[in-house]
Structure formats: structure tokens, C-alpha cells
Amino acid sequence: MKFIDCNHQANIIHQYVEEQLHHSYLKEYIDHPYIDRDRIHFLLLPFAEADGDISLEEVQWISTAMLLQIALDTHEKVTNSEFDPLKERQLTVLAGVYFSSLYYKILAETDEVDLIAILAKAIKEVNESKISIYKGDHADITALMKTLKKREASIISNFFAFMDDSRWEEVVSDVLVYKRLIQERSSLEETETTTFLQALAKVSLPSALRESGLLKKKSEGHRHLLSSLDRLIEGVKAAVHRNMEDGGLIAPNLKKIVLELLPYAEPREMTKLYAEEG
């Protein structure tokens, strides 16, 4: 499957998910859910070597994984802030439940019991990782990053397991972590706190620096946390490219599909590598 064909399939799935998410009452009170196109493309990777379009049932499989991700992301938007109207917060919770119910409804129509069990496992892993990050009970940065990867990639990783195709798991997981770290860095730059930033500060900064004010720009704690994030970002980026170079089971044309989706410019040596292989 060429990238343009993959993009066509992604459009079909995107439209299908949009149709499932439409609810006129919810639209009045909460933001329309964000549909991550990269995740759709990643979920399509196990089908990339197939001839022709994927089936309606396969569209439904991918769509349920997307709806589940959207449901979990929607629950993260719930706040305890007194500045957010109570009705809006309540509807955000209900929206997450509603999107979860769509996942069950579609899977019930396909009668794919195995996928229900696998995605239920993914939900458990995501929720456990969220709790772990919230509690900040990690021994070091390595343990925290392992938990973050579980939070970001469990749905897609378990979907790959359902498809019996593990070739993509490492590189896709790292790309998803990279994207999250970029978002976390943006939050820190805008002096917004997150559970991950608090957990990262706990394992990477001495208490004196944490107490100096992590969200105060130009404070020592803020600078050190930015530096920690930058090192993590560069490390994950390097891991993505190592996995791409070492991925002997991944055909060159499929590597090119992944490269199209990377959220940063590919290095010159990678361009040369795939030009030679292709």
C-alpha cells in the first residue's frame, strides 16, 4: 500500500469516526473531540501490505480503537477547577462514557470477541499508568518513561497484538512518546502543570529546585525541567531512527510510510538510507 493509498484509507476511517461522534447536545457544551490522524495511520500499518481497500469490518476494528482512545482522552479533560462550569465538567465525563459505549456497540456488531478482550486489557493498562504517573511513585526517569509509553501506546500495541503483527510496536510506541513529550514541553513553556511534569520533577530534580517554582519562567527549577525534557526528546528521537534502521522485517516501502508520519524532519543519513533501499 502506497502512502497515498494509506491516506485514502485514513480518510474513510476518519469520516466513519466523525459520524459516530456526532451528538448535537454534547456539541453545545464541550469541544469536539480531537481525532489524531497519526494514530489512524499507525493502526493501518498491519494492513499496509494488503492489495486494495480494507474491508468494512476492518474499518470498524480501527474505528473502535480510535473511539476508545478518544474516550480516554476526553476523561483527561475533566478538571476540578471552580472556573469551569459544573455542567460542562459533568457533560465531559458523560461524553467519555458515551464514546466508550460506541466502542462496545461497534464491536458487538462485528462479533469480534477477541478484540473486545484485547482492548479491555489496553484500557486497564492505560488507566493503571495514569494512576502511577499521578501518584509519582517512580524510582527513576527510566521507570517513569516506561509508564508514559504504556499510557500513550497501549491501545495501538494491543491492536497490533490482535493483528499478530509486532513489527511496528517499538517504533510507533516511541513516536507516540515523542509527540507526548513535545506537548509536555509546550505546557511547561506556557507555565501549565501536568501530572507528567510533576512526576518528572520528582525523579529528576532535587527538592530544593522543585520548591523554587517549576512554573516560574527563568527559575532554576523551570530551566532544569526544560533541560530534562529536551534530553528525553532527543533520546526518543534517536531510538525511533535506530528502530527504523534495524527493522529488517519491515520492507523499505513500508518504512517510507512511517517516515511520512514522523513529527520531525528526517536526518540526512536516513534520507540516504531509504533512497538506497527503495
C-alpha positions in Angstrom: 0.0 0.0 0.0 1.5 3.4 -1.0 1.3 6.3 1.3 -1.4 7.9 -0.8 -3.5 4.8 -0.6 -2.9 4.7 3.2 -4.1 8.3 3.4 -7.2 7.4 1.4 -8.0 4.6 3.9 -7.3 7.0 6.8 -9.9 9.4 5.3 -12.5 6.7 5.2 -11.8 5.8 8.9 -11.7 9.5 9.9 -15.1 10.1 8.4 -16.6 6.9 10.0 -15.3 8.0 13.4 -16.7 11.5 12.8 -20.1 10.1 12.1 -20.1 8.0 15.3 -19.0 11.0 17.4 -21.8 13.3 16.2 -24.1 14.2 19.1 -25.9 17.6 18.8 -26.5 18.1 22.5 -22.9 17.4 23.5 -21.6 19.8 20.8 -23.3 22.7 22.6 -21.3 22.3 25.7 -18.0 20.6 25.1 -15.3 20.9 22.4 -15.5 18.5 19.5 -13.2 15.5 20.2 -9.8 15.6 18.6 -9.2 12.8 16.1 -5.5 12.0 15.9 -4.7 11.3 12.2 -1.3 9.8 13.1 -2.9 7.2 15.3 -5.3 6.2 12.4 -2.3 5.8 10.1 -0.4 3.7 12.7 -3.4 1.5 13.2 -3.4 1.0 9.4 0.2 -0.3 9.3 -0.7 -4.0 9.7 -2.8 -3.7 6.6 -0.2 -1.8 4.5 0.8 -4.8 2.5 -2.7 -5.7 1.5 -4.0 -5.2 -2.0 -6.9 -2.9 -2.4 -9.1 -1.3 0.2 -9.6 -2.7 3.7 -13.0 -4.3 4.5 -15.8 -2.6 6.4 -15.2 -4.9 9.3 -11.5 -3.8 9.4 -12.6 -0.2 9.3 -14.8 -0.9 12.3 -11.9 -2.6 14.1 -9.7 0.5 13.7 -12.5 2.9 14.5 -13.2 1.2 17.8 -9.6 1.6 18.8 -9.8 5.3 17.9 -13.1 5.8 19.8 -11.6 4.1 22.8 -8.6 6.5 22.7 -10.9 9.5 22.3 -12.9 8.3 25.3 -9.8 8.0 27.5 -8.5 11.4 26.3 -11.9 13.0 27.0 -11.9 11.8 30.6 -8.5 13.5 31.0 -10.1 16.9 30.2 -12.2 16.8 33.3 -11.0 19.3 35.9 -11.8 20.3 39.5 -11.4 24.0 38.6 -14.0 26.2 40.1 -13.7 28.3 36.9 -15.1 25.5 34.7 -18.9 25.3 34.9 -20.2 22.2 36.8 -22.5 21.3 33.9 -19.6 21.3 31.4 -17.5 19.1 33.7 -20.4 16.7 34.1 -21.0 16.5 30.4 -17.3 15.9 29.7 -17.5 12.9 32.0 -20.7 11.7 30.3 -19.1 12.3 26.8 -16.2 10.0 27.7 -18.7 7.3 28.8 -20.7 7.8 25.6 -17.7 7.4 23.4 -16.7 4.3 25.3 -20.2 2.9 24.7 -19.8 3.5 20.9 -16.7 1.2 21.1 -18.7 -1.6 22.6 -21.6 -1.1 20.2 -19.5 -1.3 17.1 -17.5 -4.3 18.3 -20.8 -6.1 19.2 -21.9 -5.5 15.6 -18.7 -7.2 14.3 -19.0 -10.0 16.8 -15.2 -9.8 17.3 -14.9 -11.1 20.9 -11.1 -11.4 20.8 -10.7 -7.7 20.1 -13.1 -6.8 22.9 -10.9 -8.7 25.3 -7.6 -7.2 24.0 -8.9 -3.6 24.1 -10.2 -4.2 27.6 -6.7 -5.1 28.5 -5.5 -1.9 26.9 -7.9 0.1 29.0 -6.6 -1.4 32.1 -3.0 -0.7 31.2 -3.8 2.9 30.3 -5.7 3.6 33.5 -3.0 1.9 35.7 -0.3 4.0 34.0 -2.3 7.2 34.5 -2.7 6.4 38.2 1.0 5.6 38.5 2.0 9.0 36.9 -0.5 10.8 39.1 1.0 9.3 42.2 4.5 9.9 41.1 5.8 6.7 42.6 8.7 6.0 40.2 12.2 5.1 41.2 13.8 7.0 38.4 13.3 8.5 34.9 13.6 5.2 33.2 10.7 3.8 35.2 8.6 7.0 34.5 9.3 6.8 30.7 8.2 3.1 30.7 4.9 4.1 32.3 4.5 7.0 29.9 5.0 4.7 26.9 2.3 2.3 28.4 -0.1 5.2 28.7 0.5 6.5 25.2 0.8 3.3 23.2 -1.2 0.5 25.0 -4.2 0.8 22.7 -2.2 0.6 19.5 0.3 -2.0 20.9 -2.6 -4.3 21.9 -4.2 -3.8 18.5 -1.0 -4.9 16.8 -1.1 -8.0 19.1 -4.7 -8.7 17.9 -3.4 -8.4 14.3 -0.4 -10.7 15.2 2.0 -8.0 13.8 4.6 -6.8 16.2 6.9 -5.2 13.7 5.7 -1.8 14.3 5.3 -1.8 18.1 8.6 -0.3 19.2 8.9 2.5 16.6 5.2 3.5 16.8 5.4 3.5 20.7 8.4 5.7 20.5 6.8 8.1 18.1 3.8 8.4 20.3 6.0 9.1 23.3 7.9 11.7 21.3 4.7 13.5 20.4 3.6 13.5 24.1 7.0 14.9 25.3 6.6 17.7 22.7 3.2 18.5 24.2 4.6 18.4 27.7 7.4 20.8 26.8 4.8 23.2 25.3 2.8 23.0 28.5 5.9 23.8 30.6 6.8 26.7 28.3 3.3 28.1 28.8 3.6 27.5 32.6 0.9 24.9 32.7 1.4 22.0 35.1 0.5 18.4 34.2 0.7 15.1 36.2 3.7 14.0 34.0 5.6 17.2 34.6 5.1 16.8 38.3 6.3 13.2 38.2 9.3 14.1 36.1 10.3 16.9 38.5 10.0 14.4 41.4 12.6 12.0 39.8 14.9 14.4 38.1 15.2 17.5 40.4 16.3 17.8 44.0 13.6 19.0 46.4 15.2 22.5 46.7 14.8 23.1 42.9 11.2 21.8 43.0 10.4 24.2 45.7 11.9 27.1 43.7 8.8 27.1 41.5 8.7 24.9 38.4 6.2 27.1 36.6 8.1 30.3 37.1 9.9 31.1 33.9 13.6 31.6 34.3 13.6 30.0 37.7 16.3 27.3 38.2 13.7 24.6 38.6 12.0 25.6 35.4 15.3 25.6 33.4 16.3 22.2 34.8 13.0 20.6 34.0 13.1 22.0 30.4 16.6 20.6 30.1 15.4 17.2 31.3 12.6 17.2 28.8 15.0 18.2 25.9 17.3 15.3 26.8 14.3 12.9 26.8 13.0 14.2 23.5 16.4 13.7 21.8 16.8 10.3 23.3 13.4 9.1 22.0 14.1 10.6 18.6 17.3 8.7 18.3 15.5 5.5 19.4 13.0 5.9 16.6 15.7 6.1 14.0 17.6 3.2 15.4 14.5 1.0 15.2 13.9 2.1 11.7 17.4 1.3 10.6 17.4 -2.1 12.4 13.9 -3.1 11.3 14.9 -5.8 8.9 11.4 -7.3 8.9 9.9 -4.0 7.7 10.0 -3.6 3.9 11.6 -0.4 2.6 8.3 0.9 1.1 6.6 0.4 4.5 9.4 2.3 6.2 8.7 5.2 3.9 5.1 5.2 5.1 6.3 5.5 8.7 8.8 8.3 7.7 6.0 10.3 6.3 4.3 10.2 9.7 7.3 11.2 11.8 6.6 14.5 13.6 10.0 15.9 12.7 12.3 16.2 9.7 14.3 13.1 9.0 18.1 13.3 9.2 20.1 13.4 6.0 21.6 9.9 6.6 18.1 8.4 6.9 17.1 10.0 3.6 20.1 8.4 2.0 19.4 5.1 3.6 15.8 4.8 2.2 16.8 6.2 -1.2 19.3 3.4 -1.5 16.8 0.7 -0.3 14.0 2.0 -2.4 
